[in-house]
Coordinates of C-alpha atoms and ligand atoms in Angstrom, one line a residue:
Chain A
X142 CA -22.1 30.3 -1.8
X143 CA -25.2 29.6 -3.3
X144 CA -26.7 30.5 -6.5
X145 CA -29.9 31.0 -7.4
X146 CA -31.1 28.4 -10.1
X147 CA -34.4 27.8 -10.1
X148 CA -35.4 27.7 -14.1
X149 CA -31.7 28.3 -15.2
X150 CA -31.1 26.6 -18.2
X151 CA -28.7 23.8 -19.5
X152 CA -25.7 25.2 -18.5
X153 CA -25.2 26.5 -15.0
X154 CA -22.1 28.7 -16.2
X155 CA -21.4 32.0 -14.2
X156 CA -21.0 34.0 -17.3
X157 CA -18.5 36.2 -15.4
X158 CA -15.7 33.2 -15.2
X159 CA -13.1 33.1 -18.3
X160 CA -15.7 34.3 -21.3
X161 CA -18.4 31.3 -20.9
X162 CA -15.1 28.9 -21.7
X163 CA -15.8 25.5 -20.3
X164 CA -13.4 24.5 -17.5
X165 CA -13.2 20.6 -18.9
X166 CA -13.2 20.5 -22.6
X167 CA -13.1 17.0 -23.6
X168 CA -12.7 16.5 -27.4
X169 CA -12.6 13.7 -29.8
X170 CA -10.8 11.5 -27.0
X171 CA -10.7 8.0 -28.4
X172 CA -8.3 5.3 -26.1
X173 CA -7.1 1.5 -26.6
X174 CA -5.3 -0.8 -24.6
X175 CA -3.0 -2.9 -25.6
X176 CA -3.9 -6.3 -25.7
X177 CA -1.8 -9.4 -26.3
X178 CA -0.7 -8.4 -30.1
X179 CA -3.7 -6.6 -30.8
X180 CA -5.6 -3.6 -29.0
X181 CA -8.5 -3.5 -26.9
X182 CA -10.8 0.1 -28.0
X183 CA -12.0 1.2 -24.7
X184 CA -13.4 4.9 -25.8
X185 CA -14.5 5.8 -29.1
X186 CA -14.3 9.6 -30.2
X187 CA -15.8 11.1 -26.6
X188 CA -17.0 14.9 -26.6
X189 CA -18.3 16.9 -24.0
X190 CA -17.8 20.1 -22.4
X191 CA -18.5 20.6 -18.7
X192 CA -18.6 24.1 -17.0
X193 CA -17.6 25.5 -14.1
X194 CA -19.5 24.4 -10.9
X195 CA -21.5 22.2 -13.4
X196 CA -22.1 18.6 -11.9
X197 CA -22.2 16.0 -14.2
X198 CA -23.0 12.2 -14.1
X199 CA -21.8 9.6 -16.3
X200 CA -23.6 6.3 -16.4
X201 CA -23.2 3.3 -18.6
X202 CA -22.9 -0.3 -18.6
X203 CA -19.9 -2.4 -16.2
X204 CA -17.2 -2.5 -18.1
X205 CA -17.6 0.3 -21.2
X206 CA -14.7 2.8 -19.5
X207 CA -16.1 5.1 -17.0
X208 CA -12.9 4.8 -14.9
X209 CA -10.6 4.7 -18.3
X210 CA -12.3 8.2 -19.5
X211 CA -12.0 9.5 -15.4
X212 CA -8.5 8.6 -15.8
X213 CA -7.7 10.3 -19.2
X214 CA -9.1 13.4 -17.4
X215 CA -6.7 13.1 -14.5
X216 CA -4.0 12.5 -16.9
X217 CA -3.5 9.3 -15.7
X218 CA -3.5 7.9 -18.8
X219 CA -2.8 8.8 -22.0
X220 CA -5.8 9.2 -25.1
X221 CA -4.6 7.6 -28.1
X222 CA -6.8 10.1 -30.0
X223 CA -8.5 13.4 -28.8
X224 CA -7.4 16.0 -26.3
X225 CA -8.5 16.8 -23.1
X226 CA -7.9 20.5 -21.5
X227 CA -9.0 22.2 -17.7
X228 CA -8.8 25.3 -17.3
X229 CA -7.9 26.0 -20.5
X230 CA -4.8 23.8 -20.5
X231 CA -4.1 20.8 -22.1
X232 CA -3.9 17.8 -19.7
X233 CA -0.8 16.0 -20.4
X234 CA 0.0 14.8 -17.2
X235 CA -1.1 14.1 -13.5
X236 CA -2.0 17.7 -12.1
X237 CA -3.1 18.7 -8.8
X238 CA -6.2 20.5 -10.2
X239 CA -8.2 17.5 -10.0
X240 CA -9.6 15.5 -7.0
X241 CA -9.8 11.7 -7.2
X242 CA -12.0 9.6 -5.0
X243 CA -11.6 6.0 -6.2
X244 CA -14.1 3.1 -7.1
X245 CA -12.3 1.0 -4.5
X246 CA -11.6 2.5 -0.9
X247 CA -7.8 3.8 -0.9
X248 CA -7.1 4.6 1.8
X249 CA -3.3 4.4 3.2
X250 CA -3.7 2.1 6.3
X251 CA -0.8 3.2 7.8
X252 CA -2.4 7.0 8.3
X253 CA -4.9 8.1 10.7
X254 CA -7.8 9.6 9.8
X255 CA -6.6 12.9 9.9
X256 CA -3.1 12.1 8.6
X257 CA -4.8 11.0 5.3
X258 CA -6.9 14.0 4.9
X259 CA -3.6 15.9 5.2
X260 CA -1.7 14.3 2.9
X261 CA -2.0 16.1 -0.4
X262 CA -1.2 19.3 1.3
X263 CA 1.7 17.6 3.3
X264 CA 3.1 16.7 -0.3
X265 CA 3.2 20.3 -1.2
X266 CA 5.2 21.3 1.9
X267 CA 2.7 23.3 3.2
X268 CA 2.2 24.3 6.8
X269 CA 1.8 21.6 8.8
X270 CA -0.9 23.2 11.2
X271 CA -2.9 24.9 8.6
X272 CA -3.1 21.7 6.9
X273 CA -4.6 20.2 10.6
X274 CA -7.4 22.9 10.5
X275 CA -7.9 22.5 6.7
X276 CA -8.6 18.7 7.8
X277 CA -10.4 19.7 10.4
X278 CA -13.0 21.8 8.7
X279 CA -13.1 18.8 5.9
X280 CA -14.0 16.0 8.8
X281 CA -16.7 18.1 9.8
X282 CA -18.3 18.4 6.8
X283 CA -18.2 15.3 5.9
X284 CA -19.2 14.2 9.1
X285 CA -16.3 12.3 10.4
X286 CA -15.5 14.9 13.7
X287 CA -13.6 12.7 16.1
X288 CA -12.3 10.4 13.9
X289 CA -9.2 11.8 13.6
X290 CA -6.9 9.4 15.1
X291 CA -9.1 6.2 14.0
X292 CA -6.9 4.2 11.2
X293 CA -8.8 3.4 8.3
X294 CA -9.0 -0.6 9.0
X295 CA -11.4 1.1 12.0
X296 CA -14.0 2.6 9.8
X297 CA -16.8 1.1 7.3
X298 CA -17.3 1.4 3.6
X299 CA -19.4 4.5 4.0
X300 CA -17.1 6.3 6.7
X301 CA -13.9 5.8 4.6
X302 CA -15.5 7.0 1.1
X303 CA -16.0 10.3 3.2
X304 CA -12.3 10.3 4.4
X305 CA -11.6 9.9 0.7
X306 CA -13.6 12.5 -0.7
X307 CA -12.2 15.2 2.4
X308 CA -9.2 14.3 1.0
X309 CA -9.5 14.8 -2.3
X310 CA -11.2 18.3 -1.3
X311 CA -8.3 19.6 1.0
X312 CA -6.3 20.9 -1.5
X313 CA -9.0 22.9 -3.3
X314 CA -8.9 21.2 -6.5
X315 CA -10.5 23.2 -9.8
X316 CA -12.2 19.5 -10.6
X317 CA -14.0 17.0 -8.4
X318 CA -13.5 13.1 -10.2
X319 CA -15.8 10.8 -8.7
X320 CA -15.4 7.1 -9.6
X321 CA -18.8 5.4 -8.1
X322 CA -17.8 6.5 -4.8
X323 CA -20.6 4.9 -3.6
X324 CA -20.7 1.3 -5.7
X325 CA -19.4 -0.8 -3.1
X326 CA -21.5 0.2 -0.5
X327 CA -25.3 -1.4 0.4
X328 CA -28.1 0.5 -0.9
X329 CA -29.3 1.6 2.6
X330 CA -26.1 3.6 3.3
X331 CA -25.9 4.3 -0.4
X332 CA -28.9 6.7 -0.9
X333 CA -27.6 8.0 2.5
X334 CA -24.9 9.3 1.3
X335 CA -25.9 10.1 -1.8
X336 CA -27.8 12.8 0.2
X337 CA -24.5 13.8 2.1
X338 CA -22.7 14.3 -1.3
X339 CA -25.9 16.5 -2.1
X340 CA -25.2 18.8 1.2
X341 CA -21.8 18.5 0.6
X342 CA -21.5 20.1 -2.9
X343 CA -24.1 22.4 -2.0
X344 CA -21.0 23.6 0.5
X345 CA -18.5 23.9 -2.2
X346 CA -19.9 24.4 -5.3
X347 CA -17.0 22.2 -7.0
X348 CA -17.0 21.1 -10.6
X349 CA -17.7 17.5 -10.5
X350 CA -17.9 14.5 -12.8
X351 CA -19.3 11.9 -11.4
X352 CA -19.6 8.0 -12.8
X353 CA -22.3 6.3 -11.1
X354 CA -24.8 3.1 -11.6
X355 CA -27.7 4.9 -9.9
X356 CA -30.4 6.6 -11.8
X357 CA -31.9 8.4 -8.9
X358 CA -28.9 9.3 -7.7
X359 CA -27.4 10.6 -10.5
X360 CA -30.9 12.7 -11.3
X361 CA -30.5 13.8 -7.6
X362 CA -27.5 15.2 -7.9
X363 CA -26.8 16.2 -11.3
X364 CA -27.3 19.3 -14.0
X365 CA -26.5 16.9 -16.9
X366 CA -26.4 12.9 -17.4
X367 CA -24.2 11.7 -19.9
X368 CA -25.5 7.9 -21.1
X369 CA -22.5 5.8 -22.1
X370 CA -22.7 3.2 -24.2
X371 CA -21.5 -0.3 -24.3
X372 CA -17.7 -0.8 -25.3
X373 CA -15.5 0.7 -27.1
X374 CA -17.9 3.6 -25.1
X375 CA -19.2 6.9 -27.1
X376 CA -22.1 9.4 -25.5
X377 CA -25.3 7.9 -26.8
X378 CA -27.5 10.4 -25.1
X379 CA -27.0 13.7 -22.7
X380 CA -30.1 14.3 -20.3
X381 CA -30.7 17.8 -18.8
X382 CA -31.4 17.6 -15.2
X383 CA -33.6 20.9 -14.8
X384 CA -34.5 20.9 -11.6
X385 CA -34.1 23.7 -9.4
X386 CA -31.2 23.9 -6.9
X387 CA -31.2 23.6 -3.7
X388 CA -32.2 20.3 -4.4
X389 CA -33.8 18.2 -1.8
X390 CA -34.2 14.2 -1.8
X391 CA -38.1 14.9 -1.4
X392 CA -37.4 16.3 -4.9
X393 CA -37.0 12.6 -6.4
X394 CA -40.8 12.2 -6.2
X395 CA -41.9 14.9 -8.7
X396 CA -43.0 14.2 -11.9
X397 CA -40.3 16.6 -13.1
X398 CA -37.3 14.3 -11.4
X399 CA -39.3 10.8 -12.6
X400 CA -39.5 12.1 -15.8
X401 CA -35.4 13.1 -16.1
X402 CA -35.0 9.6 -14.5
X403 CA -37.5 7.7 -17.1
X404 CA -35.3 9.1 -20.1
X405 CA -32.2 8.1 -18.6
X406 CA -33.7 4.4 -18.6
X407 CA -34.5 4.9 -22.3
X408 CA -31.2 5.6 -23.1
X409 CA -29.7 2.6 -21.3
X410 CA -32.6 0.3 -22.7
X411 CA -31.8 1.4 -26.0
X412 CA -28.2 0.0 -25.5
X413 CA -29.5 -3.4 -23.6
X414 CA -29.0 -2.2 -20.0
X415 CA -31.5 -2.3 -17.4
Chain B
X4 CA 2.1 -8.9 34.2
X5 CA -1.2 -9.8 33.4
X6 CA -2.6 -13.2 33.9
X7 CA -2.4 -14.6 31.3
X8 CA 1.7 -13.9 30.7
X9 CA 2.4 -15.5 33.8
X10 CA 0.6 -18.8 33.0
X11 CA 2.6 -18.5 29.5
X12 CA 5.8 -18.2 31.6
X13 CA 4.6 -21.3 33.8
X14 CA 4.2 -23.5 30.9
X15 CA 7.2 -22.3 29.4
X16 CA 9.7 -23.5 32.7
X17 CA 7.5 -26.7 33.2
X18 CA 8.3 -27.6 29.4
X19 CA 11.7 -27.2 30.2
X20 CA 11.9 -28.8 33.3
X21 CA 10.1 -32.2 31.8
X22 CA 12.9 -31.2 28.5
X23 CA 15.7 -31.3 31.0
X24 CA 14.1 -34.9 32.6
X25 CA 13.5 -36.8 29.9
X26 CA 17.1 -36.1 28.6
X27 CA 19.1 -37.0 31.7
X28 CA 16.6 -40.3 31.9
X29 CA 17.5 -41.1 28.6
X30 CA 21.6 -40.3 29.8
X31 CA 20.9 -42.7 32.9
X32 CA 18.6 -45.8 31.5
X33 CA 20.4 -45.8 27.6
X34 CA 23.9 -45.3 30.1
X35 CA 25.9 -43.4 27.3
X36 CA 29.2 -42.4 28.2
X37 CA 29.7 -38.4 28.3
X38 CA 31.3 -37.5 25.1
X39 CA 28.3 -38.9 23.4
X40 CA 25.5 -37.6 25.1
X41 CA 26.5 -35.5 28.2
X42 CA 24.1 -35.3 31.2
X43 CA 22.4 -31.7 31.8
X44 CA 24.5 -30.7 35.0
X45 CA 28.0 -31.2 33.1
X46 CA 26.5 -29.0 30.3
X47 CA 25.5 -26.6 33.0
X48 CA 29.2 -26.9 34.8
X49 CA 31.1 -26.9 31.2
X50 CA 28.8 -23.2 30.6
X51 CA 29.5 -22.0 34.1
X52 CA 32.9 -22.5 33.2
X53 CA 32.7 -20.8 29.7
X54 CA 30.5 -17.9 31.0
X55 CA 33.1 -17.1 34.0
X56 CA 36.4 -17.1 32.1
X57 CA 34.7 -14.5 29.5
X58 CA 35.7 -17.2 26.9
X59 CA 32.2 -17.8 25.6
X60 CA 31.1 -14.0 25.5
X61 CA 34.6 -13.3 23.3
X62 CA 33.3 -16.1 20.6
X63 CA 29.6 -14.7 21.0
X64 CA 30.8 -11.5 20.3
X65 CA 32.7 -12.1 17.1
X66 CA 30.0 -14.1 15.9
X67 CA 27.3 -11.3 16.4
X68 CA 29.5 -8.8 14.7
X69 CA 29.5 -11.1 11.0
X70 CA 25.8 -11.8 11.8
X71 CA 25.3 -8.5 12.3
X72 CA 27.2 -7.2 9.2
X73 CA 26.2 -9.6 7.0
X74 CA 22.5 -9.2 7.8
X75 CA 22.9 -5.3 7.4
X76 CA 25.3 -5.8 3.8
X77 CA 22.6 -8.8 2.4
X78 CA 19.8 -6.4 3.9
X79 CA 20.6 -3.5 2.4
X80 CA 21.8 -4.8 -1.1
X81 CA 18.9 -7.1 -1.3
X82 CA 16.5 -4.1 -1.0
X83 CA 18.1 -1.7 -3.2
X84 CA 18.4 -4.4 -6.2
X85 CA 14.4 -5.6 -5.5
X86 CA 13.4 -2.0 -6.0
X87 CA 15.2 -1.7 -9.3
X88 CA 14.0 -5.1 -10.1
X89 CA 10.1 -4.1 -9.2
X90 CA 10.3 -0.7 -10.8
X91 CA 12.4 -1.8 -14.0
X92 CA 11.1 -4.2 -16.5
X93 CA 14.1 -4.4 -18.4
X94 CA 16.4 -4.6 -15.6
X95 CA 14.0 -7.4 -13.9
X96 CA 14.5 -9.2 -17.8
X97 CA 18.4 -8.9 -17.5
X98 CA 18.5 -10.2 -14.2
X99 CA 16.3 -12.7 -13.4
X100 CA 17.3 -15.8 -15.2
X101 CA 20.9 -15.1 -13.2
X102 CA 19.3 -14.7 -9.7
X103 CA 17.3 -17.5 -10.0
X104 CA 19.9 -20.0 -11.1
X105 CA 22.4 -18.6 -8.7
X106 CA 20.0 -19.7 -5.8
X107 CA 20.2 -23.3 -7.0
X108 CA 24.3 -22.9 -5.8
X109 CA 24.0 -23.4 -2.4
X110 CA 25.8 -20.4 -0.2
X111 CA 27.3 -23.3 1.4
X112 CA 29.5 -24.7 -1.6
X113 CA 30.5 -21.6 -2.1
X114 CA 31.8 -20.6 1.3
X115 CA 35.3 -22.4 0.8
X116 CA 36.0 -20.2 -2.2
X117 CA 35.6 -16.8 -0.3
X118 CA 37.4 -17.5 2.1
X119 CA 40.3 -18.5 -0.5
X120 CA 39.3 -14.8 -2.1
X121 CA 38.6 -13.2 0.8
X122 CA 40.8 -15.0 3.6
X123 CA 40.2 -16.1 7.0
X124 CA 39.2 -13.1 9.0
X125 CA 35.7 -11.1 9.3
X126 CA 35.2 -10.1 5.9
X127 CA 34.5 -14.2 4.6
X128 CA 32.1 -14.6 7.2
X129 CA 30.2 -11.4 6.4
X130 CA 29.9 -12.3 2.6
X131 CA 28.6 -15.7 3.5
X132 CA 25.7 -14.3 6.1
X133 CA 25.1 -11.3 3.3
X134 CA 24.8 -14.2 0.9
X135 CA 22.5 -16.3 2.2
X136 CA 20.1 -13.8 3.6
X137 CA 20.2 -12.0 0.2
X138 CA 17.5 -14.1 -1.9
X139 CA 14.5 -13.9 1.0
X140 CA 15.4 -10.7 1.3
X141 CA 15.3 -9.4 -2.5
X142 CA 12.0 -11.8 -3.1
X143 CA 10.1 -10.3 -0.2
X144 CA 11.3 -6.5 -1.3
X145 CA 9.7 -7.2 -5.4
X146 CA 6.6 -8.7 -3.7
X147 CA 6.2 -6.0 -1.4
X148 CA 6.5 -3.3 -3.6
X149 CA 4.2 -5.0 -6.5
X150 CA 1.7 -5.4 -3.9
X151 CA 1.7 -1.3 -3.6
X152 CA -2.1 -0.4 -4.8
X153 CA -2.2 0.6 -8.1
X154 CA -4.9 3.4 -7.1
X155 CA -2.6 4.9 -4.2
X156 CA -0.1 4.4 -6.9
X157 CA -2.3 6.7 -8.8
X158 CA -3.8 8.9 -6.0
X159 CA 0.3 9.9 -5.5
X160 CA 0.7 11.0 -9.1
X161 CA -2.6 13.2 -8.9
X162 CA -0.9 14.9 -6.2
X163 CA 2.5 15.2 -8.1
X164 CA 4.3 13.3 -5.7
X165 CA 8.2 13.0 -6.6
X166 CA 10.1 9.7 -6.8
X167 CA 11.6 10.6 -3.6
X168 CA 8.0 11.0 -2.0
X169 CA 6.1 7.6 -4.1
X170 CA 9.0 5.6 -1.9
X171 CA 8.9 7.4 1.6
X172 CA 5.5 8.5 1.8
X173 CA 3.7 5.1 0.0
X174 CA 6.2 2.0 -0.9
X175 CA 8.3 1.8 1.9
X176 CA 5.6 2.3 4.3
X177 CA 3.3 0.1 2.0
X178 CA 5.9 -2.6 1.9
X179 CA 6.8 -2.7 5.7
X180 CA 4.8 -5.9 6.6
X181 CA 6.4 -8.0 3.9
X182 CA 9.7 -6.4 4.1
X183 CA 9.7 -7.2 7.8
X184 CA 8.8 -10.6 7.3
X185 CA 12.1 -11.0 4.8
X186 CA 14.1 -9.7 7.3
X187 CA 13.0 -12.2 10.3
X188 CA 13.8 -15.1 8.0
X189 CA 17.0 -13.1 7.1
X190 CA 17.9 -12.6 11.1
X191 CA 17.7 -16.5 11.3
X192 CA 19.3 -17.7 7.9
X193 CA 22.5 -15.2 8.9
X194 CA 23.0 -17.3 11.8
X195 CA 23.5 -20.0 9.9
X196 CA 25.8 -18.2 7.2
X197 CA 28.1 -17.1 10.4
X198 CA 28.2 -20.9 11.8
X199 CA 29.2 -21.9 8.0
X200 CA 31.9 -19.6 7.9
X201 CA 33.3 -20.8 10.5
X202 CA 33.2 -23.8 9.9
X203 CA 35.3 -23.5 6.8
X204 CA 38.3 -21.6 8.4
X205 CA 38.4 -19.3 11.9
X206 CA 40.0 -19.5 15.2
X207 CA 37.8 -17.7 16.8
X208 CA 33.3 -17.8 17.3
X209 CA 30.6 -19.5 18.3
X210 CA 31.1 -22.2 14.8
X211 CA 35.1 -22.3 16.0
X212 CA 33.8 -23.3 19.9
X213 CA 31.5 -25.9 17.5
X214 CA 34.7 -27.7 16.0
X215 CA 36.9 -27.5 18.6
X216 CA 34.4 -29.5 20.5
X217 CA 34.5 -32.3 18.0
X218 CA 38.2 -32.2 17.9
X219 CA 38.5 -32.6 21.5
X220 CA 35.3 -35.1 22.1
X221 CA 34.1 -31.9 24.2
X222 CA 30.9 -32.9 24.0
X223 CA 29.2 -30.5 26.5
X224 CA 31.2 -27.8 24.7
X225 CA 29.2 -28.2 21.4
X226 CA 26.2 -29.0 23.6
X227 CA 26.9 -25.3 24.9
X228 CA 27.7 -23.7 21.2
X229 CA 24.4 -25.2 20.0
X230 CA 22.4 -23.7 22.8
X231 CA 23.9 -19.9 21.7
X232 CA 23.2 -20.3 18.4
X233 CA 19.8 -21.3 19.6
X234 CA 19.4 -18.1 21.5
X235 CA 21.3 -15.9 18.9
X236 CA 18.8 -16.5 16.4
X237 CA 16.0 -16.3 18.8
X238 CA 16.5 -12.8 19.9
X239 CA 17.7 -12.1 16.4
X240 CA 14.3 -13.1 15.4
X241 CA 12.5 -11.3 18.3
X242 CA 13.9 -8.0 17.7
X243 CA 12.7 -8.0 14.5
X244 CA 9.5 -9.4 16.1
X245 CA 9.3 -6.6 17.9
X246 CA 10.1 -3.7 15.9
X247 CA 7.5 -5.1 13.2
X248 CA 4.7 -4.9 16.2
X249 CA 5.6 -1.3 17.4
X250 CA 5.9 -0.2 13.2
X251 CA 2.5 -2.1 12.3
X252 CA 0.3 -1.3 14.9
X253 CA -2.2 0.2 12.7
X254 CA -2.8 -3.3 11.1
X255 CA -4.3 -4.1 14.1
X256 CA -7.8 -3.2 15.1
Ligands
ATP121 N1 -4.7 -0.8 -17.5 C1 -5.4 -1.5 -18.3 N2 -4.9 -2.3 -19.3 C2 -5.6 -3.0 -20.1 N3 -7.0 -3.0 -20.1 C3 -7.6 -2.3 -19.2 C4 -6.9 -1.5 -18.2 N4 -7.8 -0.9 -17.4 C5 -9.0 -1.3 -17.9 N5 -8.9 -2.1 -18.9 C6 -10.0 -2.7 -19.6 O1 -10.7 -1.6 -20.2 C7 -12.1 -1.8 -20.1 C8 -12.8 -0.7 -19.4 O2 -12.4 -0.6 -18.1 P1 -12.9 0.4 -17.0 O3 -12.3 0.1 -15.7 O4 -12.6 1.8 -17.5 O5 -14.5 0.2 -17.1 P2 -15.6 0.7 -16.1 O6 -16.7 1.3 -17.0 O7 -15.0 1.7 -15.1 O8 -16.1 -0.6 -15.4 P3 -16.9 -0.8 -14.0 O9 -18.3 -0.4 -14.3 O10 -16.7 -2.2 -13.8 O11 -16.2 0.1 -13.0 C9 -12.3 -3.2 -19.4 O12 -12.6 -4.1 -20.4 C10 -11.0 -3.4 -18.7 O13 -10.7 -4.8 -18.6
MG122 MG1 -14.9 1.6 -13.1

């Protein structure tokens, strides 16, 4: 399932899929919470466009709305400006074309393993032995064979991200969310598996938007960074990540990846981060 | 057995046996007469007696049966109102300031006046066990289901989950330890809602066996009543003990 993409520009659309159309179109989204009597302006007039199989990395400062603008996106919550369509629709509600892995682990403690992988296909009624081999395959690529009857309160931070990210593959979503999957882990097992998310998309090839704290890893694994900044959050910069694909992690040394990284930095200096 | 059971069983029976000693020294040195504190051995003969002539299993039984009821009716009615409580705000507005004020009536107080509604016979009893097992019940049910994740909460939705599915598939299951524990203090506290409606009007339990003792000056009788009440809530309680570690095993590691 690879494509070739060594020198490709910007955007890594197959111009074969629905006319060049984006998949995730987000426009003008703006969102507040309420607040005691007033309101609490979380996203300011947010734009972008992401394309099929495109992987994209949000970063900005704790606390501007990276999971608030992942959650819009899932329909999950409602904009109180802007619209948001996938595939072309508009997002008005929770949909089963997006996968969710959360900031916090969530898993349900109750399920093995296995039974949590299969749980989004269980809730469509599906068959039940498909969904076993579906799980299966998932637990092997994410490195997790043999696990299958372990209950989450078994497994560390790092092993239970994996379970959550197999699960939110199973059901062949059109869009990956990923909500620092890795933020609560230690930086050891963090660059670890920001190296398994690497193999791992290079396996499936999903649309993903990612939100992460981690320059390098968001240079790693991205085509574009969005910089967020401080609240109520707009885009204050989008970096190109041209480097060519397959990516490796030697690839973070080259002056191409430290310079990609460097202007990322900028962006966040400029709004008082880092 | 393992070990470690068998020294627990040990301890408990040499407990007992220095429970059973210091009681009939206190009977001999203190030298009270029998109807106020009975030795052990006429306890033992008066429960031989009661055990043989089937009297004691017939009270036991009725008892068990408004426990039983009681616990079920307050169970079930408690759950169903604490998840329209946790997943309605109004309703949890409407009804609050009511179910908090009607807990500072004590079930007890009230016992005379459903039996006067109600009348003598199974259905008082049941009302009072239902009643009083009702509020731990209801509190435990709202604090179980608040405590569902809000991101499994969300995860659900992302999968278009119905209602039907959020409360099989993530609250009840999400709930269960807390629920449980509501429901071991219920097993106990309906025990006591049985014994008190008895106590108010009945010719026939384990709280009937309880006042005829003090009518008569049978004292080993109520020493015997006491003891099955004792045991009545204790396997009550162990059941539920039980069921909760066979359904929560995978809270362990
Ligand atoms: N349901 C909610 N109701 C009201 N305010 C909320 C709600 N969820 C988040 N907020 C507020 O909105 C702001 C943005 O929250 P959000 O979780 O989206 O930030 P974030 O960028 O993901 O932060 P972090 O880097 O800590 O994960 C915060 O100030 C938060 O307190
Ligand atoms: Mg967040």
């Amino acid at each position: 399932m690879r494509t070739p993409s060594a020198g490709r520009a910007r955007t890594p659309v197959d111009p074969t899929m629905r006319n060049g159309e984006p998949l995730l179109r987000v426009d003008g989204l703006s969102l507040s919470y309420r607040k005691g009597d007033g309101r609490l302006p979380v996203l300011d007039q947010i734009r972008f466009d992401v394309q099929e199989r495109e992987f994209l990395a949000l970063v900005g400062p704790s606390g501007c709305g990276k999971t608030t603008l992942l959650k819009l996106i899932a329909g999950l919550v409602q904009p109180t400006a802007g619209e948001i369509h996938l595939g072309g629709k508009r997002v008005k509600r929770p949909s089963r074309n997006v996968g969710f892995v959360f900031q916090e682990p969530t898993l349900m403690g109750w399920r093995t393993v296995e039974a949590n992988v299969t749980l989004p296909l269980e809730l469509d009624g599906g068959n039940r032995k498909r969904a076993r081999e579906e799980a299966q395959a998932l637990l092997d690529l994410v490195r997790l064979t043999g696990f299958e009857d372990v209950y989450p309160a078994q497994l560390s931070g790092g092993m239970a991200q994996r379970v959550a990210l197999a699960r939110a593959l199973v059901h062949d979503p059109q869009l990956l969310l990923l909500d620092e999957p890795f933020g609560a882990l230690d930086a050891l097992t963090r660059e670890r598996m920001g190296r398994e998310l690497l193999r791992i998309w290079q396996a499936r090839r999903k649309t993903v938007v990612m939100v992460t704290h981690s320059v390098p890893e968001a240079v790693l694994l991205a085509d574009r960074v969005l910089v967020l900044g401080p609240r109520p959050a707009s885009i204050i910069a989008e970096v190109p990540v041209n480097l060519p694909r397959p990516r490796t992690e030697g690839m973070q040394e080259t002056p191409a990846c430290s310079q990609v990284a460097r202007r990322v930095r900028e962006a966040l200096e400029q709004v008082g981060l880092q | 057995m393992g070990r470690k059971q068998l020294t627990r069983i040990g301890l408990t029976l040499i407990s007992f046996g220095v429970f059973l000693a210091v009681w009939q020294a206190v009977v001999h040195l203190g030298g009270y007469p029998a109807f106020i504190l009975p030795p052990p051995q006429a306890v033992a003969q008066r429960l031989v007696s009661l055990v043989a002539s089937g009297t004691l299993w017939r009270h036991v039984q009725v008892t068990l049966k408004e426990i039983l009821a009681g616990l079920a009716l307050g169970a079930v009615s408690a759950t169903v109102l604490g998840y329209l409580l946790a997943h309605s705000p109004v309703a949890e507005r409407l009804l609050t300031p009511y179910i908090v004020a009607s807990q500072s009536v004590p079930t007890v107080a009230i016992a005379p006046l459903l039996v006067i509604w109600f009348g003598t016979g199974l259905l008082s009893k049941v009302l009072v066990c239902a009643l009083i097992v009702f509020f731990p019940i209801l509190v435990n049910t709202v604090v179980g289901l608040r405590s569902v994740s809000q991101n499994l909460r969300d995860l659900m939705r992302t999968l278009q989950a119905n209602r039907w599915q959020m409360l099989w598939m993530l609250e009840v299951p999400a709930a269960l330890p807390t629920l449980l524990a509501g429901l071991k203090v219920g097993a106990t506290l309906a025990v006591i809602g049985a014994v008190v409606g008895e106590f108010v009007a009945s010719d026939r339990g384990v709280g009937y066996l309880l006042k005829q003792g003090q009518q008569l000056y049978d004292t080993p009788l109520i020493f015997v009543g006491i003891g099955t009440l004792v045991v009545m809530a204790q396997a009550l309680y162990g059941i539920v003990a039980l069921a909760e570690r066979g359904l929560l095993r995978w809270q362990k590691h």
